[in-house]
CSV table of C-alpha atoms in Angstrom, one decimal:
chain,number,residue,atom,x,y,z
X,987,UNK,CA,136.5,72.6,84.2
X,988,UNK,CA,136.0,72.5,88.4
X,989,UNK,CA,132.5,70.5,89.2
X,990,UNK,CA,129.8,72.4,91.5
X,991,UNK,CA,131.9,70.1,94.4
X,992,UNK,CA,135.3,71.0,93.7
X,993,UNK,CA,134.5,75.0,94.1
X,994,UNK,CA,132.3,74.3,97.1
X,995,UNK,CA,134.8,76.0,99.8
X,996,UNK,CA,135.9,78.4,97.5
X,997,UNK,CA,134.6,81.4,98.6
X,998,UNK,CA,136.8,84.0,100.1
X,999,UNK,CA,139.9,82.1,98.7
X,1000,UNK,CA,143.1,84.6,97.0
X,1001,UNK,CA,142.8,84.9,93.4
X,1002,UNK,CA,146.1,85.3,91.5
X,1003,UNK,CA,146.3,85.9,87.8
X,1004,UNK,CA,149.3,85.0,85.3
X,1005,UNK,CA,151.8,87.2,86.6
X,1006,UNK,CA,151.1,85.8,90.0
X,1007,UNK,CA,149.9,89.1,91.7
X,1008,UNK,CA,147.0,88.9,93.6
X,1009,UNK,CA,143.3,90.0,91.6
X,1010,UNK,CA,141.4,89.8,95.1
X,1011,UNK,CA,139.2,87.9,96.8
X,1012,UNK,CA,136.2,85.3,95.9
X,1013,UNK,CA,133.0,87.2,96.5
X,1014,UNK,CA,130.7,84.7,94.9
X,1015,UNK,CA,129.9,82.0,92.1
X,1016,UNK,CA,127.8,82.4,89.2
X,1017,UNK,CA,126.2,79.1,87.7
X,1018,UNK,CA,125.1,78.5,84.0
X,1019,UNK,CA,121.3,78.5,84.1
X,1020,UNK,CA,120.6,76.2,82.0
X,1021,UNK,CA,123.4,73.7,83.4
X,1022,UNK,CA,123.9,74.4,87.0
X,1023,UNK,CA,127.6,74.3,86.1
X,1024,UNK,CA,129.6,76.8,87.6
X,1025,UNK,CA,130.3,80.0,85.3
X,1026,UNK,CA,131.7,82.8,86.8
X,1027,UNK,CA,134.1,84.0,89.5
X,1028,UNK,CA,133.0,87.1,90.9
X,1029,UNK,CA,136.2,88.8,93.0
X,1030,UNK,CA,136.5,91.4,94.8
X,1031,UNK,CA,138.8,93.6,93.4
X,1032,UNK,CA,140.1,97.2,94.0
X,1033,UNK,CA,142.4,99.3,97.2
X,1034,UNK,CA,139.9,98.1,99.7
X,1035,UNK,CA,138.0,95.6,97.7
X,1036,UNK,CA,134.9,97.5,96.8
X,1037,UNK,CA,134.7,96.3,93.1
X,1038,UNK,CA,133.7,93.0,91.9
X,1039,UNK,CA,135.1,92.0,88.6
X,1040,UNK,CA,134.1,88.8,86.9
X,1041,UNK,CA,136.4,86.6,85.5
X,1042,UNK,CA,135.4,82.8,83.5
X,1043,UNK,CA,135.6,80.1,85.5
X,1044,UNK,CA,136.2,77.6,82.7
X,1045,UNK,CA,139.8,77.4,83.1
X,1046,UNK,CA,140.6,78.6,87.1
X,1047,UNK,CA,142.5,75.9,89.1
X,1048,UNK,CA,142.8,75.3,92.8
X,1049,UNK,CA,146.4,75.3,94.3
X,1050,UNK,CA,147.1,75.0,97.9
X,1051,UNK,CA,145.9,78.7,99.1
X,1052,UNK,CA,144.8,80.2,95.9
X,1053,UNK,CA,142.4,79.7,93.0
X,1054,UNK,CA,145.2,80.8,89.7
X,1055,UNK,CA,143.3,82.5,86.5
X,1056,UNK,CA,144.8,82.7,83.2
X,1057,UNK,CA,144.3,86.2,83.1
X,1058,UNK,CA,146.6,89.4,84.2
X,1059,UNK,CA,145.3,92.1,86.6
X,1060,UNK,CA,144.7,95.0,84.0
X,1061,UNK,CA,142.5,92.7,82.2
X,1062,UNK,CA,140.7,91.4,84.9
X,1063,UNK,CA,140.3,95.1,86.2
X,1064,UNK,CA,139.5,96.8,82.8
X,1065,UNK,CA,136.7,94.1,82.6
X,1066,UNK,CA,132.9,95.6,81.6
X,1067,UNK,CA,131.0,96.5,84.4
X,1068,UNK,CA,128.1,93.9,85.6
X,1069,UNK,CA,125.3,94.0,88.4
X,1070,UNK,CA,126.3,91.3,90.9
X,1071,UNK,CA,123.0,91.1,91.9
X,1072,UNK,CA,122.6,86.8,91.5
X,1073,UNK,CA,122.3,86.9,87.5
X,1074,UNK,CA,123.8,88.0,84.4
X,1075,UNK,CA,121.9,89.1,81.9
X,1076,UNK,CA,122.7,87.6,78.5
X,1077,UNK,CA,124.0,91.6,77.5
X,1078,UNK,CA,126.2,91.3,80.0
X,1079,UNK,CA,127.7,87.4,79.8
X,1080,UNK,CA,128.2,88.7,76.2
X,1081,UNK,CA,130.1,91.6,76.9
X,1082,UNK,CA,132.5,89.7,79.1
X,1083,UNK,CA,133.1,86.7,77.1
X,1084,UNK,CA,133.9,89.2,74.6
X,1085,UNK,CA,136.4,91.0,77.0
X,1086,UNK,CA,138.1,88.0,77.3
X,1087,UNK,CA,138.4,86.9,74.1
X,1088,UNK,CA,135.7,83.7,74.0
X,1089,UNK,CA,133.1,83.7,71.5
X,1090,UNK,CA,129.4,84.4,72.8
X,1091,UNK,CA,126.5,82.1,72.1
X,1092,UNK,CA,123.2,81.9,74.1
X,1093,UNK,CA,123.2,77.9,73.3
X,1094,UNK,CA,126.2,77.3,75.3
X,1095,UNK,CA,128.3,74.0,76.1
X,1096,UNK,CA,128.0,72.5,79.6
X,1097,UNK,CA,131.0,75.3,80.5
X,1098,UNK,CA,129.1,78.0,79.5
X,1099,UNK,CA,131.2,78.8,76.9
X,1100,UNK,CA,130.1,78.4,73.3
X,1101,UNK,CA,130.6,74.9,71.9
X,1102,UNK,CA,133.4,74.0,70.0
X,1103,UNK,CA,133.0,75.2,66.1
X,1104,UNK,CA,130.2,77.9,66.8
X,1105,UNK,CA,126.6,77.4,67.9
X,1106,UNK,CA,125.8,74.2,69.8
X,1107,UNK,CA,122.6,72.6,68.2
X,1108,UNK,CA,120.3,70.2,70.0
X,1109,UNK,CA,119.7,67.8,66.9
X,1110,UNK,CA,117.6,70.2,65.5
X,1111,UNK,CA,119.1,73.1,63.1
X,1112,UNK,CA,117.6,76.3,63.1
X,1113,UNK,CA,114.4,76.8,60.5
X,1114,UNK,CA,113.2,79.8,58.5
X,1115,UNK,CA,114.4,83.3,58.3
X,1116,UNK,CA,113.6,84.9,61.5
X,1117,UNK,CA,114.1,88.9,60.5
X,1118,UNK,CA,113.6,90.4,64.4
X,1119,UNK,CA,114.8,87.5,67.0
X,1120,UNK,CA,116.8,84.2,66.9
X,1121,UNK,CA,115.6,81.5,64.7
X,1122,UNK,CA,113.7,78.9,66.6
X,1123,UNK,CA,111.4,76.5,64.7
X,1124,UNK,CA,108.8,76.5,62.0
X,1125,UNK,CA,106.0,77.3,64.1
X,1126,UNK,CA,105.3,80.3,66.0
X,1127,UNK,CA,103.3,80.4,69.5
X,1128,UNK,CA,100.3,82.4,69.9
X,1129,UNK,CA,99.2,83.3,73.7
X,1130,UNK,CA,96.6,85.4,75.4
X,1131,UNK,CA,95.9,86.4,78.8
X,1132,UNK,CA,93.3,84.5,81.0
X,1133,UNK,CA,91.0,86.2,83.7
X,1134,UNK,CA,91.6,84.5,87.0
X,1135,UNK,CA,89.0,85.3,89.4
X,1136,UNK,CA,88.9,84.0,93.1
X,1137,UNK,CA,88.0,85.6,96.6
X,1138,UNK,CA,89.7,87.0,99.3
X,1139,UNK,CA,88.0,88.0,102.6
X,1140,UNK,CA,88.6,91.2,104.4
X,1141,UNK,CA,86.9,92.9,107.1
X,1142,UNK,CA,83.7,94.6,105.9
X,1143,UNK,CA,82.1,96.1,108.9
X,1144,UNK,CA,82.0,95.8,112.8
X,1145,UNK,CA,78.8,94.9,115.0
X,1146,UNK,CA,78.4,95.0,118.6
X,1147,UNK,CA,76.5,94.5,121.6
X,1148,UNK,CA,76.1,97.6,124.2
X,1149,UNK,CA,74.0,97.4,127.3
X,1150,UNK,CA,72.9,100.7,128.8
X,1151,UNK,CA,70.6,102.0,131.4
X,1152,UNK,CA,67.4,103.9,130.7
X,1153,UNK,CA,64.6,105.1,133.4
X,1154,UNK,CA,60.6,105.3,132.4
X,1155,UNK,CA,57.4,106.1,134.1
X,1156,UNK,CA,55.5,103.3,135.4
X,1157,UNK,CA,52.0,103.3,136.9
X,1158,UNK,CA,50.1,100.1,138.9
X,1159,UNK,CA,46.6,100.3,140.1
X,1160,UNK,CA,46.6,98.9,143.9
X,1161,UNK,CA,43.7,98.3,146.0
X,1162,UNK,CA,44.2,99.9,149.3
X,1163,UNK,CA,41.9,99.8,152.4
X,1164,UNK,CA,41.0,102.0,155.4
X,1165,UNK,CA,38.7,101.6,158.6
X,1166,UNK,CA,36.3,104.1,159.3
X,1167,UNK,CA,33.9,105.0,162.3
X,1168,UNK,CA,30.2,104.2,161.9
X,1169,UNK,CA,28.0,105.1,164.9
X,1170,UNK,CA,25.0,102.8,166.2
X,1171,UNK,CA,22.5,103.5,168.9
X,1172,UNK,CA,20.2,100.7,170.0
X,1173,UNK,CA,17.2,100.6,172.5
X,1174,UNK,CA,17.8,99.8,176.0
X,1175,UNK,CA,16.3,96.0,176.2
X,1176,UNK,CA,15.9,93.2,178.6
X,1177,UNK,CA,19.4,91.8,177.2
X,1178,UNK,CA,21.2,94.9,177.6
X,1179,UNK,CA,19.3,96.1,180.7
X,1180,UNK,CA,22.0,95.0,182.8
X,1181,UNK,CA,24.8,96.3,180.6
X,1182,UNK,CA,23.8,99.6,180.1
X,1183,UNK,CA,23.0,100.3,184.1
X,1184,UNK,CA,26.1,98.9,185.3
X,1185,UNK,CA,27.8,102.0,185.7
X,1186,UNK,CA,26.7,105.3,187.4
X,1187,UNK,CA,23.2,107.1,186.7
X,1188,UNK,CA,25.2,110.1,185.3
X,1189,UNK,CA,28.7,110.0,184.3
X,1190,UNK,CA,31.3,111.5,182.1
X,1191,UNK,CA,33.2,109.0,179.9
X,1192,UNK,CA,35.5,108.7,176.8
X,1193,UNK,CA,35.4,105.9,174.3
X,1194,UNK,CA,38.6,105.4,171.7
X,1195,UNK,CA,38.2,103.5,168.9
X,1196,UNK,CA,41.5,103.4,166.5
X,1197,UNK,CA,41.7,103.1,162.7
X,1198,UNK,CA,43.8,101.7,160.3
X,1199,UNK,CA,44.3,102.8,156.5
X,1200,UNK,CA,46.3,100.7,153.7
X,1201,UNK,CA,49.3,102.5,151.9
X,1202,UNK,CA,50.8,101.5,149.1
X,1203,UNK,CA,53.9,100.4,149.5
X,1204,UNK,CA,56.8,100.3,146.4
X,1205,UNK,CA,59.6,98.1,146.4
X,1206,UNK,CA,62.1,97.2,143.5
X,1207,UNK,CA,63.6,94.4,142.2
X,1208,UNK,CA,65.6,92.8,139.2
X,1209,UNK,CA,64.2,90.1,137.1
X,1210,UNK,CA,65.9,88.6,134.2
X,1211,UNK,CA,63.7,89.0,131.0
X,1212,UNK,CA,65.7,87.4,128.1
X,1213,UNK,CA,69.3,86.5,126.8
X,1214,UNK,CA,70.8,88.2,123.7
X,1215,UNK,CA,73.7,87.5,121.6
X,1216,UNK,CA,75.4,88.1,118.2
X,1217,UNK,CA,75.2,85.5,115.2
X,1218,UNK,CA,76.7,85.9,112.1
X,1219,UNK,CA,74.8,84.6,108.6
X,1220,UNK,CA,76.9,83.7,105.5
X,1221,UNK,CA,74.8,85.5,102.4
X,1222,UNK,CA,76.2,84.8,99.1
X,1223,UNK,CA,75.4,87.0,95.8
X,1224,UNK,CA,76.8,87.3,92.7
X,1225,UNK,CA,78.7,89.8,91.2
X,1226,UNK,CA,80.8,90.8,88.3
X,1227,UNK,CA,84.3,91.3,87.7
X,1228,UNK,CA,85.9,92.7,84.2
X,1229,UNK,CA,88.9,93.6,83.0
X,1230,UNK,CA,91.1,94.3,79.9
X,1231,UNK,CA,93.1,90.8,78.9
X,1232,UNK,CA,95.8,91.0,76.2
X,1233,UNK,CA,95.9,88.7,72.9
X,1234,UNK,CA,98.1,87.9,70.3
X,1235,UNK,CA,97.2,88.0,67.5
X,1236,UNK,CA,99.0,86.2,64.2
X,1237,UNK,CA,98.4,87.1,59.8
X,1238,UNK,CA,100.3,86.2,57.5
X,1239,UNK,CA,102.3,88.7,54.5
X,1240,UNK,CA,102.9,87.9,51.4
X,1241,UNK,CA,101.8,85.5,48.9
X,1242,UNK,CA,99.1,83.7,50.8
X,1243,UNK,CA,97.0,81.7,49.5
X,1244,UNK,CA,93.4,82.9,49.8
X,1245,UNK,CA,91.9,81.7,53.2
X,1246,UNK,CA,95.2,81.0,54.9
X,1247,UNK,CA,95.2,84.8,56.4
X,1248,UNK,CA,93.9,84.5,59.6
């Protein structure tokens, strides 16, 4: 039986069966499960090798630029179709055991093939009469489902900041002052006497006094009034999650003692 090492390079060698004609090509190797030990050749076979027939490993042998087979082409070709998708199921490791003539157990030796003599125990035999699978122990497992609740976060909502212009009406109350004319006549007196006759006795003048009035005047500038930003708060609340969960469930038939039915 070839080790996990020994097959380690041989993928893509020649496979020849007894009559020393070619059966194709390594495609892959298939290990026991339960072992790790190598199982199963899976070749290429077919005109342009677009078929891949598996053949038992157990007894293939490396020679200089082959793996050899203890099997002939017909059988090798004739051999029940199987997924090579990484597994066999157990249908299928039965079917081809069968094919090539090696009994099928699902308790298998460290070959993968059955043990010598029938079923391979593991110092235990078999208890009970199981009616509807194979017989374990004498005890039978009960399960049930378990709700498990967590958290994931996602995205529940977008906030932003937008800055836009807007114009109002604004009125101010300003003070504003103006000069206005006032007329005053006084007597003619010793200390204006010489004031008042200092021009001619009659005379055309003109006097110009000029007057100034306030205005209000606008002007416009921008003043910083506050800063504004987005925070975010972390709220938790409570809420409640249900679903269906699935139990098994276990009674006894028969004769039962009364109170052992559960």
């Amino acid at each position: 039986m070839p080790t996990t090492q020994e097959i380690a390079d041989w993928k893509g060698q020649k496979v020849v069966g007894n009559d020393d004609e070619k059966l194709g090509t390594v495609e892959d190797i298939y290990l026991d499960e339960d072992t790790g030990r190598p199982e199963w050749l899976a070749v290429k076979t077919g005109l342009f090798g677009t078929k891949v027939s598996f053949v038992p490993l157990a007894d293939a042998e490396r020679h200089d630029d082959h793996i050899h087979v203890p099997y002939d082409k017909d059988l090798v070709k004739d051999s029940p179709n199987a997924e090579a998708d990484g597994a066999l199921s157990q249908e299928e490791e039965a079917r081809l055991y069968r094919h090539y003539g090696h009994d099928y157990s699902e308790t298998r030796s460290d070959s993968g093939l059955p043990a010598a003599g029938g079923d391979r125990t593991t110092g235990r035999e078999p208890v009970g009469e199981d009616v509807s699978g194979p017989e374990t122990d004498d005890a039978m497992t009960r399960s049930e489902e378990e709700l498990d609740v967590g958290t994931r976060r996602r995205e529940a909502g977008r906030v932003r900041l937008r800055k836009y212009v807007v114009t109002e009406n604004v009125t101010r109350t300003v003070p504003v002052q103006r000069e206005e004319v006032r007329v005053e006549r006084e007597p003619i007196t010793d200390a204006n006497r010489d004031a008042a006759l200092a021009g001619g006795e009659l005379t055309e003048e003109e006097h110009e006094v000029r007057l100034h009035a306030e205005e209000p005047v606008v002007e416009k500038r921008v003043v910083p009034k506050e800063r504004v930003r987005l925070d975010k708060d972390t709220v938790t609340e409570e809420q409640q999650v249900s679903d269906e969960v699935r139990k098994e469930r276990i009674e006894s038939e028969g004769d039962v003692a009364p109170g052992d039915a559960r």
